[in-house]
Structures are given as C-alpha cells and as structure tokens.
Amino acid sequence: MSGALDGVVAAVTGASSGIGEATARALAAEGATLALLARRRDRLESLAGELGTATTVHEVDVSDADAVAGSIDEVVARHGRLDVLVNNAGYGTMTPAAEADLAEWRTMVDVNVNGVLATTHAALRHLTTAAAGDRGVADVVTISSVAGRKVANPAVNVYAATKHAVGAFSEALRQEFAAQHVRIGLVEPGLVRSELTAANGALGEVGELGVMEATDIAEAVIYMVTRPRRVAVNEILVRPIEQTR
Ligand SMILES: NC(=O)c1ccc[n+]([C@@H]2O[C@H](COP(=O)([O-])OP(=O)(O)OC[C@H]3O[C@@H](n4cnc5c(N)ncnc54)[C@H](OP(=O)(O)O)[C@@H]3O)[C@@H](O)[C@H]2O)c1
C-alpha cells in the first residue's frame, strides 16, 4: 500500500507517550520510516515493535544538547536522511508563581525551550540536505500550545513563556529557511488527554467535549507534512470544541 510519506524519514521527540506516540503512529501509517526519541527506552521499543523493523529507537534526554546531537547523527547514520522533525517532547506544571518551585521552572525551560533548540540545531543541516534532494521539501513541526498564543490564566506562567519562546524561534526559522524549502510549522493544541495533563491536574472536571485525544493532534501534524511542496502550513491552533480560553 502506498502512502503520502513513502520514503520519508521522520524523527519524533517524546514518542514514548501521548501526542508524540500518536504522531509517530500516524506518520508510519502514511508510509514514513520512524526514529523515536525519548528517555523511556522500554516504551519506545514497544512502539517500534508495532511500527516495523525499520523503526529506530534513540534513548535521549532532550535537555542534554550533546546527547541530542549524538542521537540526530545516529538517526541519519541509520536511515541515510532526515526529512521530518517533530519537536514534541515537553513538560508542564501549573502552579501560581508565589508557590512555585524554581527547579520546576528550570525543567520546563530545559525541555520545552532548550530541548527544541538542541534538536532543531542538530537536525537543520540534514533537513536542508533532504529538501535539496528528491522530495524537494523538508519539515520541522513543533508542538507548542494555546499557551504559546495567550496566557489564559496566571498558573501557566513559565509553561506559557516556554511556548511563546518556541513560537518566536519558529517564526525566525520560517523566514530563514523558506528559500531552502524547509517548512516550519507550529501546532498549538488546547487541552489534550495525556500523561502530562493527568499529572498536572489540567483534566479536572472537563467533560467529553472539553478535551481532545492525542490522535486529534497527530492529524494536524499529518496535514502539515503532507501538503504539496508549494504549500507551507505554518500554524494550526486546535481546541476542544468547548474550550473557551
Ligand atoms: N496535553 C495537552 O493538553 C497539551 C496541550 C498543548 C501542548 N501540549 C504539548 O504536547 C507535547 C506532548 O505532550 P503530551 O500531552 O503528549 O504529554 P506526555 O504524554 O507526557 O508526553 C510528553 C513526552 O515528552 C517526553 N519528554 C519529556 N521530558 C523529556 C526529556 N527531558 N527528554 C526527552 N523526552 C522528554 C516524554 O518522554 P519520556 O518521559 O520517555 O522522556 C513523553 O514522550 C508537549 O510539548 C506539550 O507541551 C500538550
């Protein structure tokens, strides 16, 4: 069966659960060959077992820039190319500043900002090479958040700051890499059911129409990376139907 992403190599960070796992499955369903990155190797191996023998597993903490560079080099060494990078790994707590733990703030910056910077920095030269080749285009998709567009409540303080930061970074990259045909996309989800939102209390009392599933966000990523090469979908803001903020 042929897919829209046959021959494409895609690396997904945070592929061990939630949106990253769903995105890896969706990319594989379109024919892409997957490189799965995260810290929990057992989860990645189990997903790789489902996705097929070409899938590779890369155990890495995205906040360790040297380790990330090593993993991206390993991806290209194993697969020969890199066409799509999905910057999905992320972490978020929601605590009013007066009660917050500085270490938690630093972790959010390390994963959500420094992780995206390190992964993108390591991947860009491979993406420009891929874009100059047979496919004629390459993609960076970063999973930001509604919190990257607005501060809906004060408890999102540092999480929102990290997502605003990757939004600004992505816009700069978009301008710089347009001529080299590396598309830069931001997906900005509202509330999604995941380990993250279960752990940080965001799911609260929301009803069925107040929360999305990880597969809903994976579909947005697939939409971005399967457009004709003349089309760059730079942002997708997607909320559950009943989310008002
Ligand atoms: N759920 C929502 O409502 C929502 C809304 C907007 C945006 N987002 C964003 O969506 C992305 C995915 O979140 P999710 O909701 O799917 O949560 P999740 O299920 O908790 O997934 C987070 C992923 O990030 C990985 N990760 C975390 N820290 C890492 C590190 N230091 N190094 C490498 N990987 C790391 C985790 O893997 P390991 O633990 O195995 O390393 C896991 O695979 C995040 O960027 C999040 O900010 C989520």
CSV table of C-alpha atoms and ligand atoms in Angstrom, one decimal:
chain,number,residue,atom,x,y,z
A,1,MET,CA,0.0,0.0,0.0
A,2,SER,CA,1.4,3.4,-0.9
A,3,GLY,CA,1.3,6.3,1.5
A,4,ALA,CA,1.8,10.1,1.2
A,5,LEU,CA,5.1,9.7,3.1
A,6,ASP,CA,6.7,6.7,1.5
A,7,GLY,CA,10.5,7.1,1.5
A,8,VAL,CA,10.3,9.9,4.2
A,9,VAL,CA,12.4,9.6,7.4
A,10,ALA,CA,10.7,11.3,10.4
A,11,ALA,CA,12.2,11.8,13.9
A,12,VAL,CA,9.7,12.4,16.7
A,13,THR,CA,10.8,13.5,20.2
A,14,GLY,CA,8.7,12.5,23.1
A,15,ALA,CA,7.5,9.5,21.1
A,16,SER,CA,7.1,7.4,24.2
A,17,SER,CA,3.6,8.6,25.1
A,18,GLY,CA,0.7,11.0,24.3
A,19,ILE,CA,0.8,13.3,21.3
A,20,GLY,CA,4.3,12.1,20.2
A,21,GLU,CA,3.3,8.4,20.2
A,22,ALA,CA,0.1,9.1,18.3
A,23,THR,CA,2.1,11.3,15.8
A,24,ALA,CA,4.7,8.5,15.3
A,25,ARG,CA,1.9,6.0,14.6
A,26,ALA,CA,0.1,8.4,12.2
A,27,LEU,CA,3.4,9.2,10.3
A,28,ALA,CA,4.1,5.5,10.0
A,29,ALA,CA,0.6,4.9,8.7
A,30,GLU,CA,1.4,7.3,5.8
A,31,GLY,CA,4.5,5.3,5.0
A,32,ALA,CA,7.2,7.2,6.8
A,33,THR,CA,10.1,5.4,8.5
A,34,LEU,CA,10.3,6.5,12.1
A,35,ALA,CA,13.1,7.4,14.5
A,36,LEU,CA,11.7,7.5,18.0
A,37,LEU,CA,13.4,9.7,20.7
A,38,ALA,CA,12.6,10.0,24.4
A,39,ARG,CA,14.0,8.8,27.8
A,40,ARG,CA,11.8,5.7,28.3
A,41,ARG,CA,13.5,3.2,26.1
A,42,ASP,CA,11.0,0.4,27.0
A,43,ARG,CA,8.1,2.4,25.7
A,44,LEU,CA,10.0,3.3,22.5
A,45,GLU,CA,10.9,-0.3,21.9
A,46,SER,CA,7.4,-1.5,22.4
A,47,LEU,CA,6.1,1.1,19.9
A,48,ALA,CA,9.0,0.3,17.4
A,49,GLY,CA,7.9,-3.4,17.6
A,50,GLU,CA,4.5,-2.3,16.3
A,51,LEU,CA,5.7,0.1,13.6
A,52,GLY,CA,8.1,-2.3,11.9
A,53,THR,CA,11.7,-3.3,11.7
A,54,ALA,CA,13.0,-0.1,10.0
A,55,THR,CA,12.0,1.9,13.1
A,56,THR,CA,14.9,3.0,15.3
A,57,VAL,CA,14.9,3.8,19.0
A,58,HIS,CA,17.0,6.6,20.4
A,59,GLU,CA,17.1,7.0,24.2
A,60,VAL,CA,17.9,10.6,25.0
A,61,ASP,CA,17.1,13.4,27.3
A,62,VAL,CA,16.4,16.4,25.1
A,63,SER,CA,17.8,18.8,27.7
A,64,ASP,CA,21.2,17.3,27.1
A,65,ALA,CA,22.4,19.1,23.9
A,66,ASP,CA,25.4,16.9,23.3
A,67,ALA,CA,23.3,13.7,23.7
A,68,VAL,CA,20.7,15.2,21.3
A,69,ALA,CA,23.3,16.0,18.7
A,70,GLY,CA,24.6,12.4,19.0
A,71,SER,CA,21.0,11.0,18.6
A,72,ILE,CA,20.3,13.0,15.5
A,73,ASP,CA,23.6,12.0,13.9
A,74,GLU,CA,22.7,8.4,14.8
A,75,VAL,CA,19.3,8.8,13.1
A,76,VAL,CA,21.0,10.0,9.9
A,77,ALA,CA,23.6,7.3,10.1
A,78,ARG,CA,20.9,4.6,10.4
A,79,HIS,CA,18.5,5.9,7.9
A,80,GLY,CA,20.7,7.9,5.5
A,81,ARG,CA,18.5,11.0,5.6
A,82,LEU,CA,16.1,13.1,7.8
A,83,ASP,CA,13.0,14.7,6.1
A,84,VAL,CA,10.7,15.5,9.1
A,85,LEU,CA,11.5,16.6,12.6
A,86,VAL,CA,8.6,16.7,15.1
A,87,ASN,CA,9.7,18.6,18.2
A,88,ASN,CA,7.1,17.3,20.6
A,89,ALA,CA,8.9,16.4,23.9
A,90,GLY,CA,7.6,18.7,26.6
A,91,TYR,CA,6.8,19.2,30.2
A,92,GLY,CA,4.5,21.5,32.1
A,93,THR,CA,3.3,22.2,35.6
A,94,MET,CA,0.7,24.8,36.5
A,95,THR,CA,1.5,26.4,39.9
A,96,PRO,CA,1.0,30.1,40.9
A,97,ALA,CA,4.3,31.8,41.0
A,98,ALA,CA,4.1,32.5,44.7
A,99,GLU,CA,4.0,28.8,45.4
A,100,ALA,CA,6.3,27.6,42.6
A,101,ASP,CA,9.5,25.6,42.8
A,102,LEU,CA,12.3,27.2,40.8
A,103,ALA,CA,13.6,23.8,39.8
A,104,GLU,CA,10.2,23.1,38.1
A,105,TRP,CA,10.5,26.3,36.1
A,106,ARG,CA,14.0,25.4,35.0
A,107,THR,CA,12.9,21.9,33.9
A,108,MET,CA,10.2,23.5,31.7
A,109,VAL,CA,12.8,25.8,30.1
A,110,ASP,CA,15.3,23.0,29.7
A,111,VAL,CA,12.8,20.6,28.0
A,112,ASN,CA,10.4,22.9,26.2
A,113,VAL,CA,12.9,25.6,25.0
A,114,ASN,CA,16.5,24.2,25.2
A,115,GLY,CA,15.3,20.8,24.0
A,116,VAL,CA,13.7,22.3,20.9
A,117,LEU,CA,16.8,24.4,20.3
A,118,ALA,CA,19.2,21.5,20.6
A,119,THR,CA,17.1,19.1,18.5
A,120,THR,CA,16.5,21.7,15.8
A,121,HIS,CA,20.1,22.8,15.7
A,122,ALA,CA,21.3,19.3,15.2
A,123,ALA,CA,18.7,18.5,12.6
A,124,LEU,CA,18.7,21.6,10.3
A,125,ARG,CA,21.7,20.7,8.1
A,126,HIS,CA,20.2,17.3,7.5
A,127,LEU,CA,16.8,18.8,6.7
A,128,THR,CA,18.2,21.3,4.2
A,129,THR,CA,20.1,18.4,2.5
A,130,ALA,CA,16.8,16.4,2.3
A,131,ALA,CA,14.9,19.4,0.9
A,132,ALA,CA,17.5,19.7,-1.8
A,133,GLY,CA,17.0,16.1,-2.8
A,134,ASP,CA,14.3,14.0,-4.4
A,135,ARG,CA,11.4,15.1,-2.2
A,136,GLY,CA,12.1,18.7,-2.6
A,137,VAL,CA,10.9,19.8,0.8
A,138,ALA,CA,11.5,19.0,4.5
A,139,ASP,CA,9.6,19.8,7.7
A,140,VAL,CA,10.1,20.9,11.2
A,141,VAL,CA,6.9,20.7,13.3
A,142,THR,CA,7.0,22.0,16.8
A,143,ILE,CA,4.2,21.2,19.3
A,144,SER,CA,3.5,24.4,21.0
A,145,SER,CA,0.2,25.1,22.8
A,146,VAL,CA,-2.7,27.6,23.0
A,147,ALA,CA,-0.4,28.8,25.9
A,148,GLY,CA,2.1,29.8,23.2
A,149,ARG,CA,-0.5,32.3,21.8
A,150,LYS,CA,-2.1,33.6,25.0
A,151,VAL,CA,-1.8,33.5,28.8
A,152,ALA,CA,-5.3,32.1,29.7
A,153,ASN,CA,-4.6,32.0,33.4
A,154,PRO,CA,-1.8,33.0,35.7
A,155,ALA,CA,-0.8,29.5,36.7
A,156,VAL,CA,0.5,28.8,33.2
A,157,ASN,CA,3.3,31.4,33.8
A,158,VAL,CA,6.5,29.6,32.8
A,159,TYR,CA,4.8,27.0,30.6
A,160,ALA,CA,3.3,29.8,28.5
A,161,ALA,CA,6.7,31.6,28.4
A,162,THR,CA,8.4,28.5,27.0
A,163,LYS,CA,5.7,28.0,24.4
A,164,HIS,CA,5.8,31.7,23.4
A,165,ALA,CA,9.6,31.3,23.1
A,166,VAL,CA,9.4,28.4,20.6
A,167,GLY,CA,6.8,30.4,18.7
A,168,ALA,CA,9.2,33.3,18.2
A,169,PHE,CA,12.0,30.9,17.3
A,170,SER,CA,9.9,29.1,14.7
A,171,GLU,CA,8.9,32.3,13.0
A,172,ALA,CA,12.5,33.3,12.7
A,173,LEU,CA,13.4,29.9,11.3
A,174,ARG,CA,10.4,30.1,8.9
A,175,GLN,CA,11.8,33.3,7.4
A,176,GLU,CA,15.4,32.0,7.2
A,177,PHE,CA,14.7,28.6,5.7
A,178,ALA,CA,11.8,29.4,3.3
A,179,ALA,CA,14.2,29.7,0.3
A,180,GLN,CA,15.7,26.3,1.2
A,181,HIS,CA,12.3,24.7,1.2
A,182,VAL,CA,12.4,23.6,4.9
A,183,ARG,CA,8.8,24.3,6.1
A,184,ILE,CA,8.5,25.4,9.7
A,185,GLY,CA,5.2,24.6,11.4
A,186,LEU,CA,3.7,25.1,14.9
A,187,VAL,CA,0.8,23.1,16.2
A,188,GLU,CA,-0.9,24.8,19.1
A,189,PRO,CA,-3.2,22.4,20.9
A,190,GLY,CA,-5.7,23.2,23.6
A,191,LEU,CA,-6.4,20.6,26.2
A,192,VAL,CA,-5.4,17.0,25.2
A,193,ARG,CA,-5.8,13.9,27.4
A,194,SER,CA,-2.3,12.6,28.1
A,195,GLU,CA,0.0,11.6,31.0
A,196,LEU,CA,1.1,15.3,31.2
A,197,THR,CA,-2.4,16.6,31.7
A,198,ALA,CA,-3.4,13.8,34.0
A,199,ALA,CA,-0.3,14.5,36.2
A,200,ASN,CA,-0.6,18.3,36.3
A,201,GLY,CA,-4.3,18.4,37.1
A,202,ALA,CA,-5.4,20.1,33.9
A,203,LEU,CA,-8.1,17.5,33.1
A,204,GLY,CA,-10.0,18.4,36.3
A,205,GLU,CA,-13.8,18.1,35.7
A,206,VAL,CA,-13.7,18.5,31.9
A,207,GLY,CA,-16.4,16.7,30.0
A,208,GLU,CA,-16.1,14.7,26.8
A,209,LEU,CA,-16.2,17.8,24.6
A,210,GLY,CA,-13.7,19.8,26.7
A,211,VAL,CA,-10.7,17.7,25.9
A,212,MET,CA,-9.1,16.2,22.7
A,213,GLU,CA,-7.3,13.0,22.2
A,214,ALA,CA,-3.6,12.7,21.1
A,215,THR,CA,-4.8,11.4,17.7
A,216,ASP,CA,-6.5,14.7,17.0
A,217,ILE,CA,-3.2,16.5,17.2
A,218,ALA,CA,-1.4,13.8,15.2
A,219,GLU,CA,-3.9,14.5,12.4
A,220,ALA,CA,-2.9,18.2,12.4
A,221,VAL,CA,0.8,17.2,12.1
A,222,ILE,CA,0.0,14.9,9.2
A,223,TYR,CA,-2.0,17.7,7.5
A,224,MET,CA,1.1,19.9,7.7
A,225,VAL,CA,3.7,17.5,6.4
A,226,THR,CA,1.6,16.0,3.5
A,227,ARG,CA,0.8,19.3,1.7
A,228,PRO,CA,2.2,19.8,-1.8
A,229,ARG,CA,5.7,21.3,-1.6
A,230,ARG,CA,4.4,24.7,-2.7
A,231,VAL,CA,2.2,24.9,0.5
A,232,ALA,CA,3.6,25.6,4.0
A,233,VAL,CA,1.0,25.4,6.8
A,234,ASN,CA,2.9,27.5,9.4
A,235,GLU,CA,0.4,27.3,12.3
A,236,ILE,CA,-2.5,25.2,13.4
A,237,LEU,CA,-4.4,26.3,16.6
A,238,VAL,CA,-6.7,23.5,17.6
A,239,ARG,CA,-9.0,23.4,20.7
A,240,PRO,CA,-11.6,21.1,22.0
A,241,ILE,CA,-15.0,22.4,20.9
A,242,GLU,CA,-16.0,23.5,24.4
A,243,GLN,CA,-12.7,25.2,25.4
A,244,THR,CA,-13.3,28.9,25.6
A,245,ARG,CA,-9.8,30.3,26.6
B,1,LIG,N1,-1.7,17.5,26.7
B,1,LIG,C1,-2.1,18.8,26.4
B,1,LIG,O1,-3.1,19.3,26.8
B,1,LIG,C2,-1.1,19.7,25.6
B,1,LIG,C3,-1.6,20.9,25.1
B,1,LIG,C4,-0.8,21.7,24.4
B,1,LIG,C5,0.5,21.3,24.1
B,1,LIG,N2,1.0,20.1,24.6
B,1,LIG,C6,2.4,19.7,24.3
B,1,LIG,O2,2.4,18.5,23.6
B,1,LIG,C7,3.6,17.9,23.8
B,1,LIG,C8,3.4,16.4,24.3
B,1,LIG,O3,2.8,16.4,25.5
B,1,LIG,P1,1.7,15.3,25.9
B,1,LIG,O4,0.5,16.0,26.4
B,1,LIG,O5,1.6,14.2,24.8
B,1,LIG,O6,2.4,14.7,27.2
B,1,LIG,P2,3.1,13.3,27.6
B,1,LIG,O7,2.2,12.1,27.2
B,1,LIG,O8,3.5,13.5,29.0
B,1,LIG,O9,4.3,13.3,26.6
B,1,LIG,C9,5.5,14.0,26.9
B,1,LIG,C10,6.6,13.3,26.1
B,1,LIG,O10,7.8,14.2,26.2
B,1,LIG,C11,8.8,13.3,26.6
B,1,LIG,N3,9.8,14.1,27.4
B,1,LIG,C12,9.6,14.8,28.5
B,1,LIG,N4,10.7,15.2,29.0
B,1,LIG,C13,11.7,14.8,28.2
B,1,LIG,C14,13.1,14.9,28.2
B,1,LIG,N5,13.8,15.6,29.1
B,1,LIG,N6,13.8,14.3,27.2
B,1,LIG,C15,13.2,13.6,26.2
B,1,LIG,N7,11.8,13.4,26.2
B,1,LIG,C16,11.1,14.0,27.2
B,1,LIG,C17,8.2,12.2,27.3
B,1,LIG,O11,9.1,11.0,27.2
B,1,LIG,P3,10.0,10.4,28.3
B,1,LIG,O12,9.3,10.6,29.6
B,1,LIG,O13,10.0,8.9,27.9
B,1,LIG,O14,11.3,11.0,28.1
B,1,LIG,C18,6.9,12.0,26.6
B,1,LIG,O15,7.1,11.1,25.5
B,1,LIG,C19,4.4,18.7,24.9
B,1,LIG,O16,5.3,19.6,24.2
B,1,LIG,C20,3.3,19.5,25.5
B,1,LIG,O17,3.7,20.8,26.0
B,1,LIG,C21,0.2,19.3,25.3
